[in-house]
Structure formats: C-alpha cells, structure tokens
Amino acid sequence: MSEKNSKQQVSTEEGGSSIGWQEQIGLSVKTPIGLLGFGITTMCFTLTILGLLGHVTGLIENHYAAIVTFLIFPSGMVFGLILIPVAWYLRRKKWFKNSLTSKNVILDFGKSTHRRGVILFLVLSIINLAVFSFVIYEAYHFTESDYFCGAVCHTVMDPEYTAYQRSPHAKVGCVSCHIGSGAEWYVKAKLSGLRQVKAVFDGKFSRPIPAPVEHLRPAQDTCEQCHWPEKFHGKKVKKFVSYSNEDQENPEIKEIALHIGGRNPLTDRFEGIHWHVSKDVKVEYESLNETRTKIGRIKVTKPSGVTEEYVVDGEEKSEPGTWRTMDCIDCHNRPTHVYDDLEEKIDFGLHSKKLDAKIPGLREDSIVVLRKEYGSREEAEEQLVETLLALQAQRNGDDFVAENEQALISSGKYLLDAYLANVWPAMNVTWGTYKGHNGHKNEESGYGCFRCHDEEHTTAYGKTISQSCDLCHDEPE
Ligand code: HEC
Ligand code: HEC
Ligand code: HEC
Ligand code: HEC
Ligand code: HEC
C-alpha cells in the first residue's frame, strides 16, 4: 500500500504520472546512453555466442577471430551492460530533482509484473554469467597457447617462435618456462603482457628483444618441474665436425666426453658440471653488465655453511653489480630459442652434403652470402641465391656456373633456409645476436663458462676457478 501512496506523491516530468522501478528501467533504456548500452550488449552478446559456436565446432580456426571472440566481444558486452545502470543512474538524478525519492524503488513480490521482472533479470544474469565463465575459461587457455605467445605479435616474436619450433622444447608450452604454475605468476605475466602489447602498438619495443633473465621465474619452478637436477647424467660424448676454407672435403673431428654429472649413485657425491645446481651448494655471482658477460664477485656456500668468495684483483672497487643465484638458465640460456652459429651451420651443410663440397670456394662464398646484409627477409629470398651464383661466376667463371647450376642452386637454397631461420633484419636479429653460455666458443665476447672459469677470480687463500681442460670434458674412452 505504501508503494501506491508514494507513487501518487511523485510527479515527474514524464507527464506528471508516478513511475515504479520497472518503468524507470524502461525509460532509462530509452535514453541515448541506455539505447547505446542495450545495443552494444545485444550485438556483442550475439557475436560472442556465434564466435564461441564457431570455435567449439571448429568451423572458425582463425586465431585472430579467437582474439576477437575472447577479448573484444566480451569486453564490449561488459561495457554495454555497464552503460545500462549508468543510464538509469543519470536518469534517476533528473527524477530526484523532481522530488522522486528512493521509496519509489520498491519490490513487491505480490505483484505478478514485479515477479516476472525479477525472474527475467535472474534468468538473463545466469545466461550472462554462464557465457562469461565459458569465455573466460576459453580465453585463459587461448592466452596460454604457444600460438598466442609466439605468433600474435608476429614480427616481434617471430625469431623466438621460429627458433622454438625447431628445438627440443618445441612441444613444451611457452608458459611452462616463462610463467610456470600459480595464479600470482599468471597475473604478473599478463600484466607485463599488457604492457608489451601496448609497446607493440606504440612501436616502442626493443629490437632485438632483450633476454629477460631477471624477469624469469626461478628455474626450480619451471625447468625443474620436468627435469631433476639430482639425476645422474654421467658423461656425454659429443662430436664436433668442422671444415676450413682450405679444405672443405676432409673434416676435422673433435670428440669430447662432457662430465655432466649429477648425484653419482656409486659415490653419493654430487659431481660434474651440474654440481652448480645441486641442493648442497649455492653459487651466487655479481654481474656487472646486462648480458651477464662480465662477472664481478662469486660466492660459493658449501654444505658445511662455509662461504668462499672469489674476486678479481683490482676490481673490488668497481660499481656494485646485480647479484643472482646460479640456476639452469645461467648455462642453458638458449634451451629453446636456439640460433645457429654461422660457420657451424655451413659446416653442417658440407657434412650433410646439402652444400656440395666439390664446388671450389663454396665454403668461403657461403660465409659472404650469409653475412651479407639484406634489407629484409623478402629481399634475401630474392637475392641470396643470385648472390651466390654471382660470386661463383667471379671465382670459377660463367661456364662453371652454367655447368653446375643445379648443384649451386640447391646449395643456395640450403643457405637461404639457414638465413631465414636465423636472421630478422626488422628485429635487428642476426648471426650471433643471441649467444649461448653453455660452453666456451664465444669466450671472446664474454659468453660461457670462462666468465668464471678464468683462473683470475681468486679467493683470499689464492684458490682460483679452474680452466683445466679435463675438469669439464676429456677424451671419450
Ligand atoms: C624451455 C623453456 C622455454 C620455452 C618453452 C620458451 N622459452 Fe622463451 N626464453 C627462455 C629462456 C631461458 C630465455 C632467455 C633467458 C635469458 O637469457 O635471459 C628466453 C627468452 C625469450 C625471449 C627474449 C628474447 C631472447 O631470445 O632472449 C622471448 C621474446 C621469448 N623467450 C619468447 C618465447 C615464446 C613466444 C615462447 C613460445 C613460443 C617461448 N619463449 C618458449 C626459455 C623458454
Ligand atoms: C614441460 C616440461 C619441460 C620444461 C618446463 C623444461 N623442459 Fe627441458 N626438456 C623437456 C623435454 C620433453 C625434452 C626433450 C627430451 C628428449 O627429447 O629426449 C627436454 C630437453 C632438454 C634438454 C636437452 C636438450 C638436448 O639437446 O637434447 C635440456 C638441456 C633442457 N631440456 C633444459 C631445460 C631448461 C634449462 C629448462 C628451463 C628453462 C627446461 N628444460 C624446461 C621438457 C621440459
Ligand atoms: C654450469 C652450467 C650448467 C648448469 C647450471 C646446468 N646445466 Fe644442464 N648441462 C650443462 C652442460 C654443459 C650440458 C651438456 C650440454 C650438451 O649436451 O651440449 C648439460 C646437459 C643437460 C641436459 C641433457 C643431458 C643429456 O644427457 O643429454 C639436461 C636435461 C640438463 N642439462 C638440464 C639442466 C637443468 C634442469 C638445470 C638446472 C637445474 C641445469 N641443466 C643446469 C651445463 C649446465
Ligand atoms: C658464475 C660462475 C660460474 C660459471 C658461469 C660456471 N662455473 Fe663452473 N664452477 C664455478 C665455481 C665457483 C666452481 C667451484 C670451484 C671450486 O670450488 O673448486 C665451479 C666448479 C665447476 C666444476 C667442478 C665441480 C665439482 O665436481 O666440484 C665443473 C665441472 C664446472 N664448474 C663446469 C662448468 C661449466 C661446464 C660451465 C659452463 C657451462 C661452468 N662451470 C660455468 C663457477 C662457475
Ligand atoms: C668450465 C668447463 C670447461 C673447461 C675448463 C674447458 N671446456 Fe671445453 N667445453 C666445455 C663445454 C661445456 C663444451 C661443450 C660446448 C657445446 O656443447 O657446444 C666444450 C667444448 C669444447 C670443444 C668442442 C667445441 C668447439 O668449440 O670446437 C673443444 C675443442 C674444447 N671444449 C676444448 C677445450 C680446451 C682445449 C680446454 C682447456 C683449455 C677446455 N675446452 C676447457 C667446457 C669446458
């Protein structure tokens, strides 16, 4: 009864009649903002449903369509839904001016129209919630997919994605190494992801993308979910085959047995290269530059709790660097984004007969062809094989090139594939941009084991970190 009374007291600008909440909503939706909200919601809702149907039935496989279905349409829906109460709120302000009071918003379950209104509201909300949960679930999976990480920002991530696809981790998701499990890291990653997406749109990202070690989650939570550092790998024999420009037919072969180690079940001692990551010791180091190629102090905490500190004479006074506890990534910094070494790639070509060793000067010319700076990947596709033919014509004469055209072209194709797998001029990624720490072939640029194993870092007692060749590998038996 009270509702009826208060209703009668109110006179609004809507022709002087009083209005209940249902009419209020009805009228609000008819305002421009209300109409906009209603329109956007309906449209985005329909499109989301269609997109989801397409996605679930497999009719739409385009990944851009997935971005639109999971991110853009649902956001539009939320935006539209928010506009409706906003419209109501703005409209109510006007009514309040005309002496409407909050008493007018009364639910009376005795009235069938009110009951129907509430039921309709509940049903619509449940449908909305259901669609939303489904969208969020699918969107979560989509933003965790390797495709989303690797190919959505195509130019930006193309180098990493390409290198990843040919690596031993090609079947391991980007997120297993870059995010790991747990909501906290998921949110962290998505926030930094949003910043990165913005950077891509602004064009303000670094080329090449810097290696992110300080933002990577500790290896215990990523690598060690699949690999077990205690595992005893013992020795592993590796064979290195190389040629020279002078002799491209007879390789020099070096075989080494790497002491990977682990916990030796015979002695129960943690030995070999993986000693650095055993649970018994902690190796910390101070890097003096961003690529971690210049190492200041090194601290080793032994099982007894004793800490040894290594310093390089005369460097004590230099600027303090960043400290880091050594983990897998300090050696395996290229576990999956593996780029080739230019000469190794050519030698592999000769070894696998994809480069024809019978062609005089092919190794030397290949180096020139691959080092050449092409304006873009497309330009390389057009010019690379031609460049090889031209060099060969200079060296061996036009007749030779004409006679051996087939062999030269197929060698050229091998070189082009090698180029396309390693060089992205638009991202400033070229041979040697990303180097590995797992060895010492790039020691001149400070990469690898010899950053520490240099016989120069010394403890107070004069102990150094050994560079003796048979510490890490010896001749295979
Ligand atoms: C096996 C683990 C692993 C997987 C899987 C992985 N990454 Fe990485 N990623 C790394 C490591 C380790 C680094 C380099 C860390 C360092 O040196 O600081 C890196 C570096 C990067 C960088 C920086 C540029 C560079 O090359 O250093 C980008 C970008 C990147 N990853 C993207 C991706 C994308 C996209 C995927 C999936 C397609 C992916 N990663 C999968 C481990 C992984
Ligand atoms: C989701 C599981 C998973 C994660 C996480 C993972 N790996 Fe692996 N890793 C694998 C698999 C699978 C292989 C391939 C094994 C094979 O083919 O024999 C592999 C192979 C390797 C190899 C041997 C490569 C070779 O040339 O044979 C190394 C080294 C390695 N992983 C290091 C790492 C490092 C470092 C990280 C962390 C940055 C890491 N892995 C994270 C599953 C994983
Ligand atoms: C001090 C450097 C160093 C650290 C730290 C390190 N590794 Fe290694 N690891 C190596 C080297 C060197 C090899 C042999 C590489 C090769 O086969 O070319 C190797 C080999 C491996 C292999 C392949 C073994 C095989 O039998 O083929 C796996 C898997 C691996 N490491 C995982 C890890 C994981 C996981 C961590 C962190 C817990 C780790 N490594 C830490 C240097 C390191
Ligand atoms: C951050 C510095 C650092 C880097 C980088 C590093 N090491 Fe070491 N390494 C040490 C220290 C410190 C010791 C312990 C020296 C000692 O106590 O005699 C050590 C010891 C070793 C040992 C002997 C372990 C044992 O059984 O006691 C091996 C083998 C080894 N390193 C191999 C490697 C290889 C291979 C690499 C490169 C893939 C490498 N290290 C990179 C710091 C480093
Ligand atoms: C701190 C550990 C360590 C020490 C000390 C060390 N090496 Fe190595 N060496 C490695 C690792 C790890 C690899 C494997 C690199 C790879 O798999 O690409 C390697 C690979 C090699 C190779 C084959 C790859 C190539 O570049 O041709 C040669 C040759 C070699 N080492 C020679 C030596 C000599 C000579 C010494 C002594 C002056 C020495 N190494 C000392 C860790 C070491």
PDB file of C-alpha atoms in Angstrom, residues 260-409:
ATOM      1  CA  ILE A 260      77.565 -33.569 -16.956  1.00  0.00           C
ATOM      2  CA  GLY A 261      77.443 -35.434 -13.673  1.00  0.00           C
ATOM      3  CA  GLY A 262      74.669 -35.218 -11.116  1.00  0.00           C
ATOM      4  CA  ARG A 263      74.462 -37.272  -7.938  1.00  0.00           C
ATOM      5  CA  ASN A 264      76.668 -40.256  -8.636  1.00  0.00           C
ATOM      6  CA  PRO A 265      74.858 -43.299  -7.247  1.00  0.00           C
ATOM      7  CA  LEU A 266      78.200 -45.068  -6.721  1.00  0.00           C
ATOM      8  CA  THR A 267      79.772 -42.424  -4.519  1.00  0.00           C
ATOM      9  CA  ASP A 268      76.674 -40.463  -3.456  1.00  0.00           C
ATOM     10  CA  ARG A 269      78.683 -37.364  -4.324  1.00  0.00           C
ATOM     11  CA  PHE A 270      77.259 -34.582  -6.484  1.00  0.00           C
ATOM     12  CA  GLU A 271      79.822 -34.173  -9.199  1.00  0.00           C
ATOM     13  CA  GLY A 272      80.491 -32.720 -12.622  1.00  0.00           C
ATOM     14  CA  ILE A 273      79.010 -29.776 -14.470  1.00  0.00           C
ATOM     15  CA  HIS A 274      75.630 -29.950 -12.744  1.00  0.00           C
ATOM     16  CA  TRP A 275      77.390 -29.516  -9.392  1.00  0.00           C
ATOM     17  CA  HIS A 276      76.485 -25.769  -9.537  1.00  0.00           C
ATOM     18  CA  VAL A 277      72.790 -26.569  -9.185  1.00  0.00           C
ATOM     19  CA  SER A 278      72.967 -29.311  -6.598  1.00  0.00           C
ATOM     20  CA  LYS A 279      70.896 -28.768  -3.467  1.00  0.00           C
ATOM     21  CA  ASP A 280      74.088 -28.959  -1.378  1.00  0.00           C
ATOM     22  CA  VAL A 281      75.694 -25.805  -2.686  1.00  0.00           C
ATOM     23  CA  LYS A 282      74.680 -22.320  -3.629  1.00  0.00           C
ATOM     24  CA  VAL A 283      76.664 -20.418  -6.243  1.00  0.00           C
ATOM     25  CA  GLU A 284      75.930 -16.700  -6.406  1.00  0.00           C
ATOM     26  CA  TYR A 285      77.525 -14.181  -8.699  1.00  0.00           C
ATOM     27  CA  GLU A 286      77.535 -10.478  -9.300  1.00  0.00           C
ATOM     28  CA  SER A 287      77.044  -9.491 -12.941  1.00  0.00           C
ATOM     29  CA  LEU A 288      78.477  -6.151 -13.936  1.00  0.00           C
ATOM     30  CA  ASN A 289      76.524  -5.781 -17.182  1.00  0.00           C
ATOM     31  CA  GLU A 290      73.131  -6.697 -18.573  1.00  0.00           C
ATOM     32  CA  THR A 291      74.206  -9.634 -20.700  1.00  0.00           C
ATOM     33  CA  ARG A 292      75.927 -11.111 -17.627  1.00  0.00           C
ATOM     34  CA  THR A 293      79.114 -11.474 -19.624  1.00  0.00           C
ATOM     35  CA  LYS A 294      81.202  -9.594 -17.076  1.00  0.00           C
ATOM     36  CA  ILE A 295      81.286 -11.195 -13.655  1.00  0.00           C
ATOM     37  CA  GLY A 296      82.386  -9.369 -10.517  1.00  0.00           C
ATOM     38  CA  ARG A 297      82.429 -11.350  -7.302  1.00  0.00           C
ATOM     39  CA  ILE A 298      81.388 -15.008  -6.973  1.00  0.00           C
ATOM     40  CA  LYS A 299      80.256 -16.635  -3.723  1.00  0.00           C
ATOM     41  CA  VAL A 300      80.026 -20.352  -3.088  1.00  0.00           C
ATOM     42  CA  THR A 301      78.207 -21.584   0.003  1.00  0.00           C
ATOM     43  CA  LYS A 302      79.297 -25.127   0.788  1.00  0.00           C
ATOM     44  CA  PRO A 303      77.235 -27.819   2.563  1.00  0.00           C
ATOM     45  CA  SER A 304      79.107 -27.028   5.787  1.00  0.00           C
ATOM     46  CA  GLY A 305      77.769 -23.471   5.594  1.00  0.00           C
ATOM     47  CA  VAL A 306      81.207 -22.040   4.836  1.00  0.00           C
ATOM     48  CA  THR A 307      81.144 -19.343   2.151  1.00  0.00           C
ATOM     49  CA  GLU A 308      84.061 -18.785  -0.206  1.00  0.00           C
ATOM     50  CA  GLU A 309      84.278 -15.531  -2.091  1.00  0.00           C
ATOM     51  CA  TYR A 310      86.186 -15.083  -5.342  1.00  0.00           C
ATOM     52  CA  VAL A 311      87.234 -11.643  -6.561  1.00  0.00           C
ATOM     53  CA  VAL A 312      89.345 -10.380  -9.429  1.00  0.00           C
ATOM     54  CA  ASP A 313      92.284  -8.317  -8.195  1.00  0.00           C
ATOM     55  CA  GLY A 314      91.756  -4.611  -8.702  1.00  0.00           C
ATOM     56  CA  GLU A 315      88.041  -4.986  -9.410  1.00  0.00           C
ATOM     57  CA  GLU A 316      86.896  -4.715  -5.811  1.00  0.00           C
ATOM     58  CA  LYS A 317      86.278  -1.025  -6.087  1.00  0.00           C
ATOM     59  CA  SER A 318      84.187  -1.126  -9.266  1.00  0.00           C
ATOM     60  CA  GLU A 319      80.455  -0.292  -9.267  1.00  0.00           C
ATOM     61  CA  PRO A 320      78.316  -2.866  -7.446  1.00  0.00           C
ATOM     62  CA  GLY A 321      76.501  -5.139  -9.914  1.00  0.00           C
ATOM     63  CA  THR A 322      73.385  -7.302  -9.634  1.00  0.00           C
ATOM     64  CA  TRP A 323      73.539 -10.489  -7.600  1.00  0.00           C
ATOM     65  CA  ARG A 324      71.955 -13.672  -8.811  1.00  0.00           C
ATOM     66  CA  THR A 325      71.881 -17.264  -7.623  1.00  0.00           C
ATOM     67  CA  MET A 326      73.085 -19.517 -10.392  1.00  0.00           C
ATOM     68  CA  ASP A 327      70.443 -21.805 -11.854  1.00  0.00           C
ATOM     69  CA  CYS A 328      69.861 -23.764 -15.044  1.00  0.00           C
ATOM     70  CA  ILE A 329      69.437 -20.664 -17.194  1.00  0.00           C
ATOM     71  CA  ASP A 330      72.918 -19.353 -16.397  1.00  0.00           C
ATOM     72  CA  CYS A 331      74.264 -22.116 -18.627  1.00  0.00           C
ATOM     73  CA  HIS A 332      71.177 -23.196 -20.588  1.00  0.00           C
ATOM     74  CA  ASN A 333      70.177 -19.678 -21.608  1.00  0.00           C
ATOM     75  CA  ARG A 334      69.258 -20.988 -25.059  1.00  0.00           C
ATOM     76  CA  PRO A 335      67.341 -24.167 -24.202  1.00  0.00           C
ATOM     77  CA  THR A 336      64.729 -23.495 -26.851  1.00  0.00           C
ATOM     78  CA  HIS A 337      65.429 -20.273 -28.706  1.00  0.00           C
ATOM     79  CA  VAL A 338      68.421 -21.902 -30.297  1.00  0.00           C
ATOM     80  CA  TYR A 339      70.065 -19.866 -33.001  1.00  0.00           C
ATOM     81  CA  ASP A 340      72.820 -21.314 -35.155  1.00  0.00           C
ATOM     82  CA  ASP A 341      76.430 -20.307 -35.368  1.00  0.00           C
ATOM     83  CA  LEU A 342      77.125 -19.169 -38.935  1.00  0.00           C
ATOM     84  CA  GLU A 343      80.195 -21.302 -39.616  1.00  0.00           C
ATOM     85  CA  GLU A 344      78.785 -24.320 -37.785  1.00  0.00           C
ATOM     86  CA  LYS A 345      75.698 -24.120 -39.964  1.00  0.00           C
ATOM     87  CA  ILE A 346      77.817 -24.064 -43.123  1.00  0.00           C
ATOM     88  CA  ASP A 347      79.955 -26.947 -41.854  1.00  0.00           C
ATOM     89  CA  PHE A 348      76.820 -28.891 -41.123  1.00  0.00           C
ATOM     90  CA  GLY A 349      75.738 -28.251 -44.704  1.00  0.00           C
ATOM     91  CA  LEU A 350      79.018 -29.686 -46.006  1.00  0.00           C
ATOM     92  CA  HIS A 351      78.866 -32.616 -43.599  1.00  0.00           C
ATOM     93  CA  SER A 352      75.268 -33.476 -44.541  1.00  0.00           C
ATOM     94  CA  LYS A 353      76.073 -32.962 -48.257  1.00  0.00           C
ATOM     95  CA  LYS A 354      73.430 -30.242 -48.583  1.00  0.00           C
ATOM     96  CA  LEU A 355      76.290 -27.997 -49.656  1.00  0.00           C
ATOM     97  CA  ASP A 356      78.241 -29.552 -52.495  1.00  0.00           C
ATOM     98  CA  ALA A 357      81.858 -29.772 -51.310  1.00  0.00           C
ATOM     99  CA  LYS A 358      83.008 -30.374 -54.895  1.00  0.00           C
ATOM    100  CA  ILE A 359      82.291 -26.720 -55.756  1.00  0.00           C
ATOM    101  CA  PRO A 360      85.566 -24.844 -55.298  1.00  0.00           C
ATOM    102  CA  GLY A 361      85.396 -21.966 -52.795  1.00  0.00           C
ATOM    103  CA  LEU A 362      81.853 -22.799 -51.743  1.00  0.00           C
ATOM    104  CA  ARG A 363      82.577 -22.559 -48.001  1.00  0.00           C
ATOM    105  CA  GLU A 364      84.184 -19.134 -48.319  1.00  0.00           C
ATOM    106  CA  ASP A 365      81.435 -17.804 -50.610  1.00  0.00           C
ATOM    107  CA  SER A 366      78.740 -19.195 -48.325  1.00  0.00           C
ATOM    108  CA  ILE A 367      80.144 -17.147 -45.459  1.00  0.00           C
ATOM    109  CA  VAL A 368      79.981 -13.991 -47.590  1.00  0.00           C
ATOM    110  CA  VAL A 369      76.460 -14.765 -48.794  1.00  0.00           C
ATOM    111  CA  LEU A 370      75.146 -15.363 -45.263  1.00  0.00           C
ATOM    112  CA  ARG A 371      76.947 -12.395 -43.700  1.00  0.00           C
ATOM    113  CA  LYS A 372      75.663 -10.012 -46.372  1.00  0.00           C
ATOM    114  CA  GLU A 373      73.139  -7.504 -45.055  1.00  0.00           C
ATOM    115  CA  TYR A 374      69.867  -7.788 -46.936  1.00  0.00           C
ATOM    116  CA  GLY A 375      67.252  -5.085 -46.360  1.00  0.00           C
ATOM    117  CA  SER A 376      64.593  -7.597 -45.374  1.00  0.00           C
ATOM    118  CA  ARG A 377      63.824 -11.295 -45.332  1.00  0.00           C
ATOM    119  CA  GLU A 378      61.935 -10.846 -48.609  1.00  0.00           C
ATOM    120  CA  GLU A 379      64.950  -9.198 -50.189  1.00  0.00           C
ATOM    121  CA  ALA A 380      67.115 -12.127 -49.064  1.00  0.00           C
ATOM    122  CA  GLU A 381      64.653 -14.536 -50.652  1.00  0.00           C
ATOM    123  CA  GLU A 382      65.050 -12.693 -53.938  1.00  0.00           C
ATOM    124  CA  GLN A 383      68.795 -12.062 -53.845  1.00  0.00           C
ATOM    125  CA  LEU A 384      70.560 -14.704 -51.782  1.00  0.00           C
ATOM    126  CA  VAL A 385      70.827 -17.471 -54.378  1.00  0.00           C
ATOM    127  CA  GLU A 386      71.682 -14.905 -57.063  1.00  0.00           C
ATOM    128  CA  THR A 387      74.466 -13.533 -54.871  1.00  0.00           C
ATOM    129  CA  LEU A 388      75.972 -16.996 -54.572  1.00  0.00           C
ATOM    130  CA  LEU A 389      75.803 -17.525 -58.344  1.00  0.00           C
ATOM    131  CA  ALA A 390      77.448 -14.147 -58.949  1.00  0.00           C
ATOM    132  CA  LEU A 391      80.284 -14.878 -56.503  1.00  0.00           C
ATOM    133  CA  GLN A 392      80.838 -18.259 -58.073  1.00  0.00           C
ATOM    134  CA  ALA A 393      80.866 -16.744 -61.574  1.00  0.00           C
ATOM    135  CA  GLN A 394      83.618 -14.381 -60.423  1.00  0.00           C
ATOM    136  CA  ARG A 395      85.589 -17.164 -58.827  1.00  0.00           C
ATOM    137  CA  ASN A 396      85.071 -20.088 -61.224  1.00  0.00           C
ATOM    138  CA  GLY A 397      83.817 -18.420 -64.398  1.00  0.00           C
ATOM    139  CA  ASP A 398      80.435 -18.322 -66.142  1.00  0.00           C
ATOM    140  CA  ASP A 399      80.927 -21.689 -67.815  1.00  0.00           C
ATOM    141  CA  PHE A 400      81.434 -23.412 -64.484  1.00  0.00           C
ATOM    142  CA  VAL A 401      78.275 -21.822 -63.132  1.00  0.00           C
ATOM    143  CA  ALA A 402      76.291 -22.864 -66.206  1.00  0.00           C
ATOM    144  CA  GLU A 403      77.520 -26.461 -65.910  1.00  0.00           C
ATOM    145  CA  ASN A 404      76.880 -26.716 -62.176  1.00  0.00           C
ATOM    146  CA  GLU A 405      73.748 -24.630 -61.973  1.00  0.00           C
ATOM    147  CA  GLN A 406      71.655 -27.351 -60.345  1.00  0.00           C
ATOM    148  CA  ALA A 407      74.183 -28.044 -57.572  1.00  0.00           C
ATOM    149  CA  LEU A 408      74.701 -24.325 -56.976  1.00  0.00           C
ATOM    150  CA  ILE A 409      71.009 -23.585 -56.745  1.00  0.00           C
TER     151      ILE A 409
END
